[in-house]
């Protein structure tokens, strides 16, 4: 499975961005999909996750209520809608996939991820 994130950019505080992650492979619906981010000098951190069905989602407290994760299994894509962006959201954002057939669940653990995409830079100016 190959993952390709896109949609990053430079925005001002309060603006919105929509990140997308395109995936290859025919078993996309068997994957839990996550977004992580890594700011300069900081460890990579969990942002959001969505189960294969899309019925279960999970968010880091820092983004809850501002970010929304969604997926389109027919198009093999997962998206992250980011609203009310703050300077502290500045980071490289990565999409990742955890192969979990027959298990409709989510995980925050980066160690559970089987595949990672190259990141996309999000910069929020104050």
Coordinates of N, CA and C in Angstrom, one line a residue:
X1 N 0.8 -1.2 0.0 CA 0.0 0.0 0.0 C 0.9 1.2 0.0
X2 N 0.6 2.1 -0.9 CA 1.3 3.4 -0.9 C 0.4 4.5 -0.6
X3 N 0.9 5.5 0.2 CA 0.1 6.6 0.7 C 0.7 7.9 0.2
X4 N -0.1 8.8 -0.2 CA 0.4 10.1 -0.7 C -0.5 11.2 -0.1
X5 N 0.1 12.0 0.8 CA -0.6 13.1 1.4 C -0.4 14.3 0.6
X6 N -1.5 15.2 0.6 CA -1.4 16.5 -0.1 C -2.3 17.4 0.6
X7 N -2.2 18.7 0.2 CA -3.1 19.7 0.6 C -2.5 20.7 1.7
X8 N -1.3 20.5 2.0 CA -0.7 21.4 3.0 C -0.4 22.7 2.4
X9 N 0.0 23.7 3.3 CA 0.3 25.0 2.8 C 0.5 26.0 3.9
X10 N 0.6 27.2 3.5 CA 0.8 28.3 4.5 C -0.5 29.1 4.6
X11 N -1.0 29.2 5.8 CA -2.2 29.9 6.0 C -2.1 30.7 7.3
X12 N -3.1 31.6 7.5 CA -3.1 32.4 8.7 C -3.9 31.8 9.8
X13 N -3.7 32.2 11.0 CA -4.5 31.6 12.1 C -6.0 31.9 11.9
X14 N -6.8 30.9 12.1 CA -8.2 31.0 11.9 C -8.7 30.5 10.6
X15 N -7.7 30.3 9.7 CA -8.1 29.7 8.3 C -8.3 28.2 8.4
X16 N -8.7 27.7 7.2 CA -8.9 26.3 7.1 C -8.1 25.7 6.0
X17 N -7.8 24.4 6.2 CA -7.1 23.6 5.1 C -7.8 22.2 5.1
X18 N -7.7 21.6 4.0 CA -8.2 20.2 3.9 C -7.0 19.3 3.3
X19 N -6.6 18.4 4.1 CA -5.6 17.5 3.7 C -6.2 16.2 3.1
X20 N -5.6 15.7 2.1 CA -6.1 14.4 1.5 C -4.9 13.4 1.5
X21 N -5.3 12.1 1.6 CA -4.3 11.1 1.5 C -4.9 10.0 0.5
X22 N -4.2 9.9 -0.6 CA -4.6 9.0 -1.6 C -3.8 7.7 -1.4
X23 N -4.5 6.5 -1.5 CA -3.8 5.3 -1.3 C -4.0 4.4 -2.5
X24 N -3.0 3.5 -2.6 CA -3.1 2.5 -3.7 C -3.6 1.1 -3.0
X25 N -3.9 0.2 -3.8 CA -4.3 -1.1 -3.3 C -5.8 -1.3 -3.3
X26 N -6.2 -2.6 -3.3 CA -7.6 -2.9 -3.4 C -8.2 -3.2 -2.1
X27 N -7.5 -3.1 -1.0 CA -8.0 -3.5 0.3 C -8.1 -2.3 1.3
X28 N -8.3 -1.1 0.7 CA -8.3 0.1 1.5 C -9.3 0.0 2.6
X29 N -10.4 -0.6 2.4 CA -11.5 -0.7 3.4 C -11.1 -1.5 4.5
X30 N -10.0 -2.3 4.5 CA -9.5 -3.1 5.6 C -8.6 -2.3 6.5
X31 N -8.3 -1.1 6.2 CA -7.3 -0.3 7.0 C -8.0 0.7 7.9
X32 N -7.5 0.7 9.1 CA -7.7 1.9 9.9 C -6.8 3.0 9.4
X33 N -7.3 4.2 9.3 CA -6.5 5.3 8.7 C -6.3 6.3 9.8
X34 N -5.1 6.8 9.9 CA -4.7 7.8 10.9 C -4.0 9.0 10.3
X35 N -4.1 10.1 11.0 CA -3.2 11.2 10.7 C -2.4 11.5 11.9
X36 N -1.1 11.7 11.7 CA -0.1 12.1 12.7 C 0.5 13.4 12.3
X37 N 1.2 14.1 13.2 CA 1.9 15.3 12.8 C 3.2 15.4 13.6
X38 N 4.2 16.1 13.1 CA 5.4 16.3 13.8 C 5.9 17.7 13.6
X39 N 6.0 18.4 14.7 CA 6.5 19.8 14.6 C 8.0 19.8 14.8
X40 N 8.7 20.8 14.4 CA 10.2 20.9 14.6 C 10.5 20.7 16.0
X41 N 11.5 19.8 16.3 CA 12.0 19.6 17.7 C 11.0 18.9 18.6
X42 N 10.0 18.3 18.0 CA 9.0 17.6 18.8 C 8.8 16.2 18.3
X43 N 8.3 15.3 19.1 CA 8.0 14.0 18.7 C 6.7 14.0 17.8
X44 N 6.6 12.9 17.0 CA 5.4 12.8 16.2 C 4.2 12.5 17.1
X45 N 3.1 13.1 16.8 CA 2.0 12.9 17.7 C 0.7 12.5 16.9
X46 N -0.2 11.8 17.6 CA -1.4 11.4 17.0 C -2.3 12.6 16.8
X47 N -3.1 12.6 15.7 CA -4.0 13.7 15.4 C -5.4 13.2 15.3
X48 N -5.7 12.2 14.4 CA -7.0 11.7 14.2 C -7.0 10.3 13.6
X49 N -8.0 9.5 13.8 CA -8.1 8.2 13.3 C -9.6 7.9 12.9
X50 N -9.7 7.0 11.9 CA -11.0 6.6 11.5 C -11.0 5.1 11.1
X51 N -12.1 4.4 11.6 CA -12.2 3.0 11.3 C -12.5 2.7 9.9
X52 N -12.4 1.5 9.5 CA -12.6 1.1 8.1 C -14.0 1.5 7.6
X53 N -15.0 1.4 8.5 CA -16.3 1.7 8.1 C -16.6 3.2 8.1
X54 N -15.8 3.9 8.8 CA -16.0 5.4 9.0 C -16.9 5.7 10.1
X55 N -17.4 4.7 10.8 CA -18.4 4.9 11.9 C -17.7 5.3 13.2
X56 N -16.4 4.9 13.3 CA -15.7 5.2 14.5 C -14.6 6.2 14.2
X57 N -14.5 7.3 15.0 CA -13.4 8.3 14.8 C -12.8 8.6 16.2
X58 N -11.6 9.1 16.2 CA -10.9 9.5 17.4 C -10.1 10.7 17.1
X59 N -10.0 11.6 18.1 CA -9.2 12.8 17.9 C -8.4 13.1 19.1
X60 N -7.2 13.7 18.8 CA -6.4 14.2 19.9 C -7.2 15.4 20.5
X61 N -7.0 15.6 21.8 CA -7.8 16.7 22.5 C -7.5 18.0 21.9
X62 N -6.2 18.2 21.4 CA -5.8 19.5 20.9 C -6.5 19.9 19.6
X63 N -7.1 18.9 18.9 CA -7.8 19.2 17.7 C -9.3 18.9 17.7
X64 N -9.7 18.3 18.7 CA -11.2 18.0 18.8 C -12.0 19.2 18.7
X65 N -13.0 19.1 17.8 CA -13.9 20.2 17.6 C -13.5 21.1 16.5
X66 N -12.2 21.0 16.0 CA -11.7 21.8 14.9 C -11.4 21.0 13.7
X67 N -10.9 19.8 13.9 CA -10.6 18.9 12.8 C -11.6 17.8 12.6
X68 N -11.8 17.4 11.4 CA -12.7 16.3 11.1 C -12.0 15.3 10.1
X69 N -12.0 14.1 10.5 CA -11.4 13.0 9.6 C -12.6 12.3 8.9
X70 N -12.3 12.0 7.6 CA -13.4 11.3 6.9 C -12.7 10.4 5.8
X71 N -13.4 9.5 5.3 CA -12.8 8.6 4.3 C -13.8 8.2 3.2
X72 N -13.3 7.9 2.0 CA -14.2 7.5 0.9 C -13.6 6.2 0.4
X73 N -14.2 5.1 0.8 CA -13.6 3.8 0.5 C -13.7 3.5 -1.0
X74 N -14.6 4.1 -1.7 CA -14.8 3.9 -3.1 C -13.6 4.6 -3.9
X75 N -13.1 5.7 -3.3 CA -12.0 6.4 -3.9 C -10.7 6.2 -3.3
X76 N -10.6 5.3 -2.3 CA -9.4 5.0 -1.6 C -8.7 6.3 -1.0
X77 N -9.5 7.1 -0.4 CA -8.9 8.3 0.1 C -9.4 8.6 1.5
X78 N -8.6 9.3 2.3 CA -8.9 9.7 3.6 C -8.6 11.2 3.7
X79 N -9.4 12.0 4.3 CA -9.2 13.4 4.4 C -9.2 13.9 5.8
X80 N -8.6 15.1 6.0 CA -8.6 15.7 7.3 C -8.9 17.2 7.0
X81 N -10.2 17.6 7.4 CA -10.6 19.0 7.3 C -10.2 19.7 8.6
X82 N -9.4 20.7 8.4 CA -8.8 21.4 9.6 C -9.3 22.9 9.6
X83 N -10.1 23.2 10.6 CA -10.7 24.5 10.7 C -10.1 25.2 11.9
X84 N -10.3 26.5 11.9 CA -9.8 27.4 13.0 C -8.3 27.0 13.4
X85 N -7.5 27.0 12.4 CA -6.1 26.6 12.6 C -5.4 27.6 13.5
X86 N -4.5 27.1 14.3 CA -3.7 27.8 15.2 C -2.2 27.7 14.9
X87 N -1.4 28.6 15.3 CA 0.1 28.5 15.0 C 0.6 27.2 15.5
X88 N 0.1 26.7 16.6 CA 0.6 25.4 17.2 C 0.2 24.2 16.4
X89 N -0.6 24.4 15.4 CA -0.9 23.3 14.4 C 0.2 23.1 13.4
X90 N 1.1 24.0 13.3 CA 2.2 24.0 12.4 C 3.0 22.7 12.6
X91 N 3.1 21.9 11.5 CA 3.8 20.6 11.6 C 3.8 20.0 10.2
X92 N 4.6 18.9 10.1 CA 4.4 18.1 8.9 C 3.4 17.0 9.3
X93 N 2.4 16.9 8.4 CA 1.3 15.9 8.7 C 1.5 14.7 7.8
X94 N 1.3 13.5 8.5 CA 1.5 12.2 7.8 C 0.2 11.4 7.9
X95 N -0.2 10.8 6.8 CA -1.2 9.8 6.9 C -0.6 8.4 7.1
X96 N -1.3 7.5 7.7 CA -0.8 6.2 8.0 C -1.9 5.2 8.0
X97 N -1.6 3.9 7.8 CA -2.6 2.9 7.6 C -2.2 1.7 8.5
X98 N -3.2 1.2 9.2 CA -3.1 0.0 10.0 C -4.0 -1.1 9.4
X99 N -3.4 -2.2 8.9 CA -4.2 -3.3 8.3 C -4.9 -4.1 9.4
X100 N -6.2 -3.9 9.4 CA -7.1 -4.6 10.4 C -8.3 -5.1 9.8
X101 N -8.3 -6.2 9.0 CA -9.5 -6.7 8.4 C -10.4 -7.3 9.5
X102 N -11.7 -7.1 9.3 CA -12.7 -7.7 10.1 C -12.7 -7.0 11.5
X103 N -12.0 -5.9 11.7 CA -12.0 -5.2 13.0 C -12.3 -3.7 12.8
X104 N -13.5 -3.3 13.1 CA -13.9 -1.9 13.0 C -13.6 -1.2 14.2
X105 N -12.3 -0.7 14.2 CA -11.9 0.0 15.4 C -10.9 1.1 15.0
X106 N -10.4 1.8 16.0 CA -9.4 2.8 15.8 C -8.2 2.7 16.8
X107 N -7.1 3.2 16.4 CA -5.9 3.2 17.3 C -5.2 4.5 17.1
X108 N -4.6 4.9 18.2 CA -3.7 6.1 18.3 C -2.2 5.8 18.2
X109 N -1.9 4.5 18.2 CA -0.5 4.1 18.4 C 0.2 4.1 17.0
X110 N 1.3 4.9 16.9 CA 2.0 4.9 15.7 C 2.7 3.6 15.4
X111 N 3.0 2.8 16.5 CA 3.6 1.5 16.4 C 2.6 0.5 15.7
X112 N 1.3 0.8 15.7 CA 0.4 -0.1 15.0 C 0.3 0.1 13.5
X113 N 0.8 1.2 13.1 CA 0.7 1.6 11.7 C 1.6 0.7 10.8
X114 N 1.1 0.2 9.7 CA 1.8 -0.7 8.8 C 2.4 0.1 7.7
X115 N 1.8 1.2 7.3 CA 2.3 2.0 6.2 C 2.2 3.5 6.5
X116 N 3.1 4.2 6.0 CA 3.2 5.6 6.2 C 3.4 6.3 4.8
X117 N 2.7 7.5 4.7 CA 3.0 8.3 3.5 C 4.0 9.4 3.8
X118 N 4.5 10.0 2.8 CA 5.3 11.2 3.0 C 4.5 12.3 3.5
X119 N 5.0 13.1 4.3 CA 4.3 14.2 4.9 C 4.0 15.3 4.0
X120 N 3.1 16.2 4.5 CA 2.7 17.4 3.8 C 2.8 18.5 4.9
X121 N 3.5 19.6 4.5 CA 3.8 20.7 5.5 C 2.6 21.6 5.7
X122 N 2.2 21.8 6.9 CA 1.2 22.8 7.2 C 1.8 23.9 8.1
X123 N 1.7 25.1 7.7 CA 2.3 26.2 8.4 C 1.2 27.2 8.7
X124 N 1.0 27.6 9.9 CA 0.0 28.5 10.3 C 0.7 29.7 11.0
X125 N 0.5 30.9 10.3 CA 1.1 32.1 10.9 C 0.1 32.8 11.8
X126 N 0.7 33.5 12.7 CA -0.2 34.3 13.7 C -0.5 35.6 13.2

